[in-house]
Coordinates of C-alpha atoms in Angstrom, one line a residue:
M1 CA 48.6 -20.8 -48.6
A2 CA 47.2 -17.9 -46.5
V3 CA 50.0 -17.9 -44.0
D4 CA 52.7 -17.8 -46.7
E5 CA 50.9 -14.8 -48.3
L6 CA 50.8 -13.0 -44.9
Q7 CA 54.5 -13.8 -44.3
A8 CA 55.4 -12.3 -47.7
I9 CA 53.6 -9.1 -47.0
I10 CA 55.2 -8.9 -43.5
Q11 CA 58.7 -9.4 -44.9
R12 CA 58.1 -6.6 -47.5
C13 CA 56.8 -4.2 -44.9
Q14 CA 59.5 -4.9 -42.4
I15 CA 62.1 -3.2 -44.5
L16 CA 59.9 -0.1 -45.0
E17 CA 59.8 3.0 -42.7
E18 CA 56.4 3.6 -41.1
A19 CA 55.9 6.7 -43.2
D20 CA 56.4 4.7 -46.4
F21 CA 53.4 2.3 -45.9
K22 CA 51.0 2.6 -48.8
G23 CA 47.3 2.0 -49.2
E24 CA 48.1 -1.2 -51.1
D25 CA 50.1 -2.6 -48.2
F26 CA 47.1 -2.0 -45.8
N27 CA 44.8 -3.8 -48.2
L28 CA 47.1 -6.8 -48.8
F29 CA 47.7 -7.2 -45.0
Q30 CA 43.9 -7.1 -44.3
V31 CA 43.1 -9.7 -47.1
A32 CA 45.9 -12.1 -46.0
G33 CA 45.0 -11.7 -42.3
Q34 CA 41.4 -12.3 -43.0
K35 CA 42.2 -15.4 -45.1
C36 CA 44.3 -16.8 -42.2
L37 CA 41.4 -16.4 -39.8
E38 CA 38.8 -17.9 -42.2
D39 CA 41.1 -20.9 -43.1
G40 CA 41.7 -21.7 -39.4
Y41 CA 45.2 -20.4 -39.1
A42 CA 44.5 -18.1 -36.1
A43 CA 47.5 -19.6 -34.1
Q44 CA 49.9 -18.6 -36.9
L45 CA 48.4 -15.1 -37.2
L46 CA 48.8 -14.7 -33.4
E47 CA 52.5 -15.6 -33.7
V48 CA 53.0 -13.0 -36.4
I49 CA 51.2 -10.3 -34.3
Q50 CA 53.2 -11.2 -31.1
N51 CA 56.6 -11.0 -33.0
E52 CA 58.4 -8.0 -31.8
K53 CA 59.8 -7.3 -35.3
N54 CA 56.2 -6.8 -36.6
K55 CA 55.3 -4.2 -33.9
V56 CA 55.2 -1.2 -36.2
I57 CA 53.3 -3.1 -38.9
V58 CA 50.6 -4.2 -36.4
K59 CA 50.4 -0.8 -34.9
N60 CA 49.5 0.8 -38.2
M61 CA 47.6 -2.1 -40.0
G62 CA 46.2 -4.4 -37.2
W63 CA 42.9 -2.5 -36.7
N64 CA 41.8 -3.7 -40.2
L65 CA 41.5 -7.2 -38.7
I66 CA 38.8 -6.3 -36.2
S67 CA 35.8 -7.1 -38.4
P68 CA 36.9 -10.6 -39.6
L69 CA 38.2 -11.3 -36.1
V70 CA 34.8 -10.6 -34.5
R71 CA 33.1 -12.8 -37.1
C72 CA 35.4 -15.7 -36.4
I73 CA 35.1 -15.5 -32.6
F74 CA 31.3 -15.9 -33.0
M75 CA 31.8 -18.7 -35.5
Y76 CA 33.8 -20.9 -33.2
K77 CA 32.4 -22.7 -30.2
Q78 CA 33.3 -21.7 -26.7
E79 CA 35.8 -24.5 -26.0
D80 CA 37.5 -24.3 -29.4
D81 CA 41.2 -23.5 -29.3
K82 CA 40.9 -21.4 -32.4
R83 CA 38.4 -19.1 -30.6
E84 CA 40.9 -18.8 -27.8
H85 CA 43.6 -17.8 -30.3
C86 CA 41.2 -15.2 -31.8
L87 CA 40.6 -13.7 -28.3
K88 CA 44.3 -13.4 -27.7
I89 CA 44.7 -11.6 -31.1
L90 CA 42.0 -9.2 -30.1
D91 CA 43.8 -8.5 -26.8
Q92 CA 47.1 -8.0 -28.6
L93 CA 45.6 -5.6 -31.1
A94 CA 44.2 -3.5 -28.2
Q95 CA 47.7 -3.3 -26.7
L96 CA 49.6 -2.6 -30.0
C97 CA 47.4 -0.8 -32.5
N98 CA 47.1 2.9 -33.0
P99 CA 44.5 3.9 -30.4
K100 CA 42.6 6.3 -32.6
E101 CA 42.3 3.9 -35.5
L102 CA 41.4 0.9 -33.3
F103 CA 38.8 3.0 -31.5
L104 CA 37.0 3.7 -34.7
G105 CA 37.2 0.1 -35.8
L106 CA 35.8 -1.2 -32.5
L107 CA 33.0 1.4 -32.5
E108 CA 32.1 0.5 -36.1
Q109 CA 31.6 -3.2 -35.0
I110 CA 29.3 -2.2 -32.2
E111 CA 27.3 0.1 -34.5
Q112 CA 26.9 -2.6 -37.2
T113 CA 25.7 -5.3 -34.9
S114 CA 22.0 -6.0 -34.4
G115 CA 19.4 -8.4 -32.9
E116 CA 20.6 -11.3 -30.8
Q117 CA 24.3 -10.4 -31.4
V118 CA 24.1 -6.9 -29.8
C119 CA 24.9 -8.0 -26.3
Q120 CA 27.5 -10.6 -27.4
T121 CA 29.3 -8.0 -29.5
V122 CA 29.3 -5.4 -26.7
L123 CA 30.5 -7.9 -24.1
L124 CA 33.3 -9.0 -26.4
L125 CA 34.5 -5.5 -27.3
L126 CA 34.1 -3.6 -24.0
Q127 CA 37.5 -4.6 -22.6
P128 CA 39.6 -3.7 -25.7
L129 CA 37.5 -0.5 -26.1
Q130 CA 38.3 0.4 -22.5
T131 CA 42.0 -0.3 -23.1
V132 CA 42.1 1.9 -26.2
L133 CA 40.2 4.8 -24.5
L134 CA 42.5 4.8 -21.5
K135 CA 45.4 5.3 -24.0
L136 CA 43.8 8.3 -25.8
Q137 CA 45.2 11.7 -25.1
N138 CA 43.2 14.0 -27.4
K139 CA 39.4 14.1 -27.3
K140 CA 39.3 11.5 -24.6
A141 CA 36.1 12.8 -23.0
Y142 CA 34.4 13.0 -26.4
S143 CA 35.5 9.4 -27.3
V144 CA 34.2 8.0 -24.0
G145 CA 30.9 9.8 -24.5
L146 CA 30.6 8.6 -28.0
S147 CA 31.3 5.0 -26.9
L148 CA 28.8 5.0 -24.1
A149 CA 26.1 6.6 -26.3
M150 CA 26.7 4.1 -29.1
I151 CA 26.5 1.2 -26.7
M152 CA 23.3 2.4 -25.0
N153 CA 21.7 3.2 -28.3
Q154 CA 22.3 -0.4 -29.4
L155 CA 21.0 -1.8 -26.2
T156 CA 17.9 0.3 -26.3
S157 CA 16.6 -1.8 -29.3
L158 CA 16.4 -4.8 -27.0
P159 CA 13.3 -5.7 -24.9
V160 CA 13.9 -5.4 -21.1
P161 CA 13.3 -8.7 -19.2
Y162 CA 10.4 -8.0 -16.8
T163 CA 9.2 -11.2 -15.1
K164 CA 11.3 -13.3 -12.7
Q165 CA 11.7 -16.0 -15.3
Q166 CA 12.8 -13.6 -18.0
I167 CA 15.3 -12.0 -15.7
Q168 CA 16.8 -15.4 -14.7
E169 CA 17.0 -16.6 -18.4
D170 CA 18.3 -13.2 -19.7
K171 CA 18.1 -14.7 -23.2
L172 CA 19.6 -11.8 -25.0
G173 CA 22.2 -11.0 -22.3
L174 CA 20.9 -7.5 -21.5
C175 CA 21.2 -8.0 -17.7
Q176 CA 24.8 -9.1 -18.0
C177 CA 25.6 -6.4 -20.5
C178 CA 24.3 -3.5 -18.4
N179 CA 26.5 -4.4 -15.5
A180 CA 29.5 -4.9 -17.8
V181 CA 29.0 -1.4 -19.2
V182 CA 29.1 0.1 -15.7
H183 CA 32.4 -1.8 -15.1
F184 CA 33.6 -0.4 -18.4
A185 CA 32.8 3.2 -17.2
K186 CA 34.5 2.8 -13.8
P187 CA 38.1 3.9 -14.7
F188 CA 36.7 7.1 -16.2
V189 CA 34.6 7.8 -13.1
N190 CA 37.7 7.3 -11.0
E191 CA 39.6 9.7 -13.2
V192 CA 36.9 12.4 -12.7
V193 CA 36.9 11.8 -8.9
R194 CA 40.7 12.1 -8.7
N195 CA 40.6 15.4 -10.5
M196 CA 37.5 16.7 -8.7
E197 CA 39.5 19.5 -7.1
K198 CA 40.7 20.7 -10.6
L199 CA 37.3 20.6 -12.4
S200 CA 38.0 24.0 -13.8
E201 CA 40.1 22.2 -16.4
Y202 CA 37.8 21.8 -19.4
N203 CA 38.6 18.2 -20.2
D204 CA 37.6 16.9 -16.8
M205 CA 34.4 18.9 -16.9
E206 CA 33.7 17.4 -20.3
L207 CA 34.3 13.9 -19.1
K208 CA 32.1 14.4 -16.1
E209 CA 29.3 15.7 -18.4
E210 CA 29.6 12.6 -20.6
L211 CA 29.3 10.3 -17.6
L212 CA 26.3 12.2 -16.5
K213 CA 24.7 11.7 -19.9
F214 CA 25.3 8.0 -19.6
C215 CA 23.6 7.9 -16.2
M216 CA 20.6 9.8 -17.5
K217 CA 20.3 7.4 -20.4
S218 CA 20.6 4.4 -18.1
L219 CA 17.8 5.7 -15.9
K220 CA 15.5 6.0 -18.9
Y221 CA 16.6 2.6 -20.3
P222 CA 16.6 0.0 -19.0
L223 CA 15.8 1.1 -15.4
L224 CA 12.5 3.0 -16.1
T225 CA 11.1 -0.1 -17.8
A226 CA 12.7 -2.7 -15.5
Q227 CA 11.1 -4.6 -12.6
L228 CA 13.1 -3.4 -9.6
E229 CA 11.3 -5.1 -6.7
Q230 CA 13.2 -7.7 -4.8
L231 CA 12.4 -11.1 -6.3
E232 CA 12.4 -14.3 -4.3
G233 CA 14.9 -16.8 -5.6
I234 CA 17.1 -14.2 -7.3
E235 CA 20.0 -13.5 -4.9
Q236 CA 21.5 -10.6 -6.8
H237 CA 18.9 -8.9 -9.0
P238 CA 20.8 -7.7 -12.0
F239 CA 18.8 -4.5 -12.5
R240 CA 18.9 -3.6 -8.8
H241 CA 22.7 -4.0 -9.0
F242 CA 22.8 -1.8 -12.1
A243 CA 20.6 0.8 -10.4
A244 CA 22.9 0.9 -7.3
E245 CA 25.9 1.3 -9.6
I246 CA 24.3 4.2 -11.5
I247 CA 23.4 5.9 -8.2
D248 CA 27.0 5.4 -7.0
I249 CA 28.4 7.1 -10.1
L250 CA 26.1 10.1 -9.7
W251 CA 27.2 10.4 -6.1
D252 CA 30.9 10.1 -7.0
I253 CA 30.7 12.8 -9.6
R254 CA 28.6 15.0 -7.2
E255 CA 25.5 15.1 -9.3
L256 CA 23.1 13.1 -7.2
I257 CA 21.7 15.8 -4.9
P258 CA 21.6 18.5 -7.6
L259 CA 19.5 16.1 -9.8
V260 CA 17.1 15.2 -7.1
F261 CA 16.5 18.5 -5.4
L262 CA 17.5 21.2 -7.8
H263 CA 16.1 19.6 -10.9
H264 CA 19.4 20.2 -12.5
K265 CA 19.6 18.8 -16.0
S266 CA 22.7 17.8 -17.8
K267 CA 23.9 20.2 -20.4
S268 CA 22.0 19.4 -23.6
P269 CA 22.7 20.7 -27.0
H270 CA 20.8 23.8 -28.3
W271 CA 18.3 22.4 -30.8
E272 CA 17.1 24.8 -33.4
N273 CA 14.4 22.2 -34.2
E274 CA 11.8 22.5 -31.5
E275 CA 10.8 18.8 -32.0
F276 CA 14.3 17.7 -31.1
A277 CA 14.3 20.0 -28.0
D278 CA 10.9 18.5 -26.9
I279 CA 12.4 14.9 -27.2
E280 CA 15.4 16.0 -25.1
R281 CA 13.2 17.5 -22.4
K282 CA 11.0 14.4 -22.3
N283 CA 13.9 12.0 -22.0
S284 CA 15.4 14.1 -19.2
A285 CA 12.0 14.1 -17.4
D286 CA 11.7 10.3 -17.7
S287 CA 15.2 9.9 -16.3
L288 CA 14.7 12.2 -13.3
A289 CA 11.4 10.5 -12.5
C290 CA 13.1 7.1 -12.5
L291 CA 15.9 8.6 -10.2
S292 CA 13.3 9.7 -7.7
Y293 CA 11.7 6.3 -7.7
L294 CA 15.0 4.6 -7.1
I295 CA 15.8 6.9 -4.1
F296 CA 12.5 7.3 -2.4
V297 CA 10.8 4.0 -3.1
Q298 CA 13.7 1.5 -3.5
H299 CA 16.0 3.6 -1.2
F300 CA 19.1 3.4 -3.3
G301 CA 21.6 6.0 -2.1
I302 CA 19.1 7.2 0.6
N303 CA 21.9 7.2 3.2
C304 CA 23.7 9.9 1.2
F305 CA 21.0 12.5 2.0
P306 CA 21.0 14.8 5.0
V307 CA 17.8 14.3 7.0
V308 CA 16.7 17.9 6.9
F309 CA 14.0 17.9 4.2
S310 CA 10.4 18.0 5.4
P311 CA 8.0 15.3 4.1
S312 CA 5.9 18.0 2.4
Y313 CA 8.9 19.4 0.6
L314 CA 9.9 15.9 -0.6
L315 CA 6.3 15.5 -1.9
Q316 CA 6.5 18.8 -3.7
C317 CA 9.8 17.8 -5.3
N318 CA 8.4 14.5 -6.4
M319 CA 5.1 15.6 -7.8
T320 CA 6.6 16.6 -11.2
H321 CA 8.1 13.1 -11.5
I322 CA 4.8 11.5 -10.4
E323 CA 3.0 13.4 -13.1
V324 CA 5.5 12.2 -15.7
L325 CA 5.0 8.5 -14.7
L326 CA 1.2 8.6 -14.3
K327 CA 0.8 9.9 -17.9
R328 CA 2.4 6.7 -19.2
T329 CA 0.4 3.6 -20.1
E330 CA 3.0 0.9 -19.6
E331 CA 2.5 -1.2 -16.4
S332 CA 6.1 -0.9 -15.3
M333 CA 6.0 3.0 -15.4
L334 CA 2.5 3.4 -14.1
S335 CA 3.3 1.2 -11.1
K336 CA 6.5 3.2 -10.4
G337 CA 4.5 6.4 -10.4
L338 CA 1.9 5.0 -8.0
D339 CA 4.6 3.7 -5.7
L340 CA 6.4 7.0 -5.7
F341 CA 3.2 8.9 -5.0
E342 CA 2.2 6.5 -2.2
S343 CA 5.7 6.5 -0.6
S344 CA 5.8 10.4 -0.7
L345 CA 2.3 10.6 1.0
L346 CA 3.0 8.0 3.7
R347 CA 5.6 10.3 5.2
I348 CA 3.1 13.1 5.8
E349 CA 0.7 13.3 8.7
D350 CA -3.0 13.3 8.0
N351 CA -4.7 16.8 7.8
S352 CA -1.3 18.5 7.8
L353 CA -0.9 19.5 4.1
L354 CA -1.9 23.2 3.6
C355 CA -4.3 24.2 0.9
Q356 CA -1.6 26.5 -0.6
Y357 CA 0.0 23.4 -2.1
L358 CA -2.9 23.2 -4.5
E359 CA -1.7 26.4 -6.0
F360 CA 1.2 24.4 -7.6
R361 CA 0.1 23.0 -11.0
D362 CA 1.4 19.5 -10.2
F363 CA -0.9 19.2 -7.2
I364 CA -3.9 19.7 -9.4
N365 CA -2.7 17.7 -12.4
V366 CA -1.6 14.6 -10.5
P367 CA -5.0 13.8 -8.9
Q368 CA -6.6 14.2 -12.3
D369 CA -4.1 11.8 -13.8
L370 CA -4.8 9.5 -10.9
V371 CA -8.5 9.6 -11.8
K372 CA -7.7 8.6 -15.4
V373 CA -5.7 5.6 -14.1
M374 CA -8.7 4.6 -11.9
T375 CA -11.2 4.8 -14.7
L376 CA -9.2 3.9 -17.9
C377 CA -6.3 1.6 -16.9
P378 CA -7.0 -2.0 -18.1
I379 CA -4.9 -3.5 -15.2
E380 CA -7.2 -4.1 -12.2
H381 CA -4.6 -4.0 -9.4
L382 CA -3.4 -0.6 -10.6
R383 CA -6.9 0.7 -10.7
K384 CA -7.5 -0.4 -7.2
K385 CA -4.2 1.0 -6.0
S386 CA -4.8 4.4 -7.6
L387 CA -8.2 4.6 -5.7
N388 CA -6.4 3.9 -2.4
I389 CA -3.8 6.6 -3.2
L390 CA -6.4 9.1 -4.1
Q391 CA -8.0 8.6 -0.7
L392 CA -4.5 8.9 0.9
F393 CA -3.9 12.2 -1.0
I394 CA -7.3 13.6 0.3
D395 CA -6.6 12.6 3.9
K396 CA -3.3 14.5 3.9
F397 CA -4.9 17.9 3.3
D398 CA -6.3 20.3 5.9
A399 CA -10.0 21.1 5.8
E400 CA -9.6 24.0 3.3
G401 CA -7.4 21.8 1.1
K402 CA -9.9 19.0 1.1
Y403 CA -12.7 21.5 0.2
T404 CA -10.7 22.9 -2.7
L405 CA -9.7 19.5 -4.0
F406 CA -13.3 18.2 -3.9
R407 CA -14.4 21.2 -6.0
C408 CA -11.7 20.6 -8.5
L409 CA -12.3 16.8 -8.9
L410 CA -16.1 17.3 -9.2
K411 CA -15.5 19.7 -12.0
T412 CA -12.9 17.7 -13.9
S413 CA -13.3 14.0 -13.3
N414 CA -16.2 13.5 -15.8
H415 CA -16.9 10.1 -14.3
A416 CA -20.0 9.3 -12.3
G417 CA -18.2 6.7 -10.2
V418 CA -15.4 9.1 -9.2
E419 CA -17.9 11.9 -8.5
G420 CA -19.9 9.5 -6.3
Y421 CA -16.7 8.7 -4.4
I422 CA -15.9 12.4 -3.9
I423 CA -19.5 13.1 -2.7
K424 CA -19.1 10.2 -0.1
N425 CA -15.9 12.0 1.1
I426 CA -17.8 15.3 1.4
K427 CA -20.4 13.5 3.5
D428 CA -17.6 12.2 5.8
Q429 CA -16.1 15.6 6.2
I430 CA -19.6 17.1 7.0
H431 CA -20.1 14.4 9.7
L432 CA -16.7 15.2 11.2
S433 CA -17.6 18.9 11.3
L434 CA -20.9 18.3 13.0
T435 CA -19.7 15.8 15.5
A436 CA -16.0 16.3 16.3
S437 CA -14.7 19.7 15.2
D438 CA -15.9 23.1 14.3
N439 CA -15.0 23.4 10.7
I440 CA -16.1 26.4 8.6
W441 CA -15.3 24.7 5.3
F442 CA -18.0 22.0 5.5
T443 CA -20.7 24.0 7.2
G444 CA -22.5 27.3 6.4
H445 CA -22.0 29.3 3.2
H446 CA -18.9 27.3 2.1
L447 CA -20.8 24.1 2.2
I448 CA -23.8 25.6 0.4
S449 CA -21.4 26.6 -2.5
L450 CA -20.1 23.0 -2.6
L451 CA -23.6 21.5 -2.5
D452 CA -24.4 23.6 -5.6
L453 CA -22.0 21.3 -7.5
V454 CA -23.3 18.1 -5.8
L455 CA -27.1 18.4 -5.6
L456 CA -27.9 18.9 -9.3
L457 CA -28.4 16.8 -12.4
P458 CA -25.7 17.7 -15.1
E459 CA -28.3 17.9 -17.9
G460 CA -31.5 18.4 -15.9
A461 CA -34.3 15.9 -16.4
E462 CA -32.6 14.6 -19.6
T463 CA -29.5 13.4 -17.7
D464 CA -28.7 9.7 -18.4
L465 CA -29.7 8.4 -15.0
L466 CA -28.2 4.9 -15.5
Q467 CA -24.8 6.3 -16.5
N468 CA -24.9 8.7 -13.6
S469 CA -26.5 6.4 -11.0
D470 CA -23.4 6.3 -8.7
R471 CA -23.3 10.1 -8.5
I472 CA -27.1 10.4 -8.0
M473 CA -27.2 7.7 -5.2
A474 CA -24.3 9.4 -3.4
S475 CA -26.0 12.8 -3.7
L476 CA -29.3 11.4 -2.4
N477 CA -27.5 9.7 0.5
L478 CA -25.7 13.0 1.4
L479 CA -29.0 14.9 1.3
R480 CA -30.7 12.3 3.4
Y481 CA -27.8 12.6 6.0
L482 CA -28.1 16.4 6.0
V483 CA -31.8 16.3 6.6
I484 CA -31.5 13.8 9.4
K485 CA -28.5 15.2 11.1
D486 CA -29.1 19.0 10.9
C487 CA -32.2 20.3 12.5
E488 CA -33.9 23.2 10.7
S489 CA -33.6 25.3 13.9
D490 CA -29.8 24.8 14.0
N491 CA -29.2 24.8 10.2
Q492 CA -25.5 24.4 10.7
T493 CA -25.0 23.1 7.2
G494 CA -27.2 25.7 5.6
V495 CA -29.2 23.0 3.8
W496 CA -32.5 24.3 5.0
T497 CA -31.8 27.7 3.7
T498 CA -31.1 26.4 0.2
L499 CA -33.8 23.7 0.2
A500 CA -36.0 25.4 -2.5
K501 CA -32.9 25.6 -4.8
I502 CA -32.2 21.9 -4.2
E503 CA -35.7 20.9 -5.1
Q504 CA -35.6 23.0 -8.2
N505 CA -32.2 21.9 -9.5
F506 CA -32.2 18.3 -8.2
L507 CA -35.3 16.7 -6.8
K508 CA -37.9 17.8 -9.3
P509 CA -35.7 17.1 -12.4
L510 CA -34.8 13.7 -10.9
H511 CA -38.5 12.9 -10.6
V512 CA -39.2 13.8 -14.2
G513 CA -36.0 11.9 -15.4
L514 CA -37.0 8.8 -13.5
N515 CA -40.5 8.8 -15.0
M516 CA -39.1 9.2 -18.5
S517 CA -36.4 6.6 -18.0
K518 CA -38.7 4.0 -16.5
A519 CA -41.3 4.5 -19.3
H520 CA -38.6 4.1 -21.9
Y521 CA -37.1 0.9 -20.5
E522 CA -40.6 -0.6 -19.8
A523 CA -41.5 0.1 -23.4
E524 CA -38.2 -1.6 -24.5
I525 CA -39.0 -4.7 -22.3
K526 CA -42.6 -4.9 -23.8
N527 CA -41.2 -4.6 -27.3
K528 CA -38.6 -7.3 -26.7
K529 CA -41.2 -9.7 -25.3
E530 CA -43.5 -9.2 -28.3
N531 CA -40.6 -9.7 -30.7
R532 CA -39.7 -12.9 -28.9
R533 CA -43.2 -14.3 -29.2
E534 CA -43.3 -13.5 -32.9
A535 CA -40.0 -15.1 -33.6
H536 CA -40.7 -18.2 -31.4
N537 CA -36.9 -18.2 -30.7
S538 CA -35.3 -16.8 -27.6
N539 CA -31.8 -17.4 -29.0
T540 CA -32.1 -14.7 -31.7
V541 CA -29.0 -12.5 -31.5
C542 CA -29.7 -8.7 -31.5
S543 CA -27.9 -5.5 -30.6
L544 CA -28.7 -3.2 -27.8
T545 CA -27.7 0.4 -26.9
V546 CA -27.5 1.3 -23.2
S547 CA -26.4 4.7 -21.9
G548 CA -25.4 5.7 -25.4
E549 CA -23.1 2.7 -25.9
K550 CA -23.8 -0.2 -28.1
M551 CA -23.6 -3.4 -26.1
P552 CA -22.0 -6.6 -27.5
A553 CA -24.3 -8.9 -29.5
M554 CA -26.6 -10.8 -27.1
T555 CA -29.7 -13.0 -27.1
T556 CA -33.1 -11.5 -26.4
E557 CA -33.0 -13.1 -22.9
M558 CA -29.7 -11.5 -22.1
Q559 CA -31.1 -8.1 -23.3
L560 CA -34.1 -8.5 -21.1
Q561 CA -31.9 -9.1 -18.1
V562 CA -30.0 -5.9 -18.8
L563 CA -33.2 -3.9 -19.2
H564 CA -34.6 -5.3 -15.9
S565 CA -31.3 -4.5 -14.2
A566 CA -31.7 -0.9 -15.3
L567 CA -35.3 -0.8 -14.0
F568 CA -34.0 -2.1 -10.7
T569 CA -31.5 0.7 -10.5
F570 CA -34.3 3.3 -11.2
D571 CA -36.4 1.7 -8.5
L572 CA -33.6 2.0 -6.0
I573 CA -33.0 5.7 -6.8
E574 CA -36.8 6.3 -6.6
S575 CA -37.0 4.6 -3.1
V576 CA -34.2 6.7 -1.7
L577 CA -35.6 9.9 -3.3
A578 CA -39.0 9.1 -1.7
R579 CA -37.3 8.6 1.7
V580 CA -35.5 11.9 1.4
E581 CA -38.7 13.8 0.5
E582 CA -40.5 12.1 3.4
L583 CA -37.8 13.1 5.9
I584 CA -37.9 16.7 4.6
E585 CA -41.7 16.8 4.9
V586 CA -41.6 15.4 8.5
K587 CA -38.9 17.9 9.6
I588 CA -40.8 20.9 8.1
K589 CA -44.1 19.7 9.7
A590 CA -42.4 19.3 13.1
V591 CA -41.1 22.8 13.0
M592 CA -44.5 24.2 12.0
D593 CA -46.1 22.3 14.8
E594 CA -43.6 23.7 17.3
S595 CA -44.2 27.3 16.1
S596 CA -48.1 27.0 16.2

């Protein structure tokens, strides 16, 4: 019987000195203890461990029982008495065993778990692991850091619940586990806080650094991925609670403000391998971006900050983080980047941001990333939001800033829709200059330089007019506005001075391009109609290439609709072009009549 075997080993070891225990004794104790657990004699094993006479034996050999003990706890149902006995054994081992040996045993169990049992195992072993760590004297900071790193690495393999239903269900227990880990870390945070005045002592500095690493990892996972908005029906959002706890730890160990404003990074190992160094930098950038989102969008810990920083300085601090987030493709991270950008801009008055800010690399890169979200993101509400934020960003700059930003976006966006949008903004600024304020940046020689980028066809007469229709229509509407609003005698905008250049670079090539495009599409329509008559079947499926892109398979009727739609676009461009040329002619004739 398993209990008899265990008692025999115990009796033999009771008469030995601690130094006389042999490897064979350890093995026999482990095998007998494991057999007791597996055969259902947990109550008897608990009695043996609680017996004061066996204290030395348990101290040296008890840690060997961790692995079978964990297996048995998961095997028994919640209400089973045997499970309760196993839990008491675990608690006794945490109190009695050699801390160093038990620490390694507990960590090994966490490392070996996987899948659905990750959170169960972590939740089960956090308390005994905390008890053991509090007993350690040597390498305590290292052991705390190793424990937190191991736990977070295991949790990282789990998907983060995102929707309200997923958060409420918490199938794998991640929400519960994250908050339990914070509770696990609290005694070590308190220890650092107590010794804050003596941080010159190496061990306390080391412990503080390990806690900082834990916070940085937590910011990257799960908080960077998590849904952190308040959700109706969830009284205490687990990830919001976790976020608040992480911010509190950073504040307690006096790292919150340095991280946010000084871009201080936790000490990271020196990697000879540049690839590892890049990964370290990227992880740190992700964590800092999430931290800024938590503070400036969700307002965690915002009361800790002195109200002395200008909105423009806060924007400058956050642009690096916004750039990091906007380069991601995941919805949760993109939306955080957009929210952080919007929140930072809303604090700033319109027309107050100086052009000099565009000398910072981030202030040029971020709007370019925003354009990519607007044009490439598959999620509609994020595309719409990014467009609104781009307009908000434009509105914050002074006239010179707007002028510089427009030039940059026209050169870099490579998207006709975006270029059309920028040209509409240029028109609005010109209107403002002519009607409300005397603005040198959108009149005279500065405007002429800008119009050189606007009033031209990228590839001359061979430009794909259909693909560039948004830009072309916006350019024609701008030119029409300039001709109507600015008299040749005043010439405030300078458009009349550069009219010959505009005709050469824009109007004439556009005429030629329209004639070529219309002829091509009319020939295509004629060809499709002839083929349809020959086939006597309008449902024949064919392929079609429009603007250099192959369209999905469609019937001849559908192709004809697309071709007619293209012709309609060309007619629209042609009508506006004709109106512009008519206005120019009328204005020139009027001036000539006045002078004669």
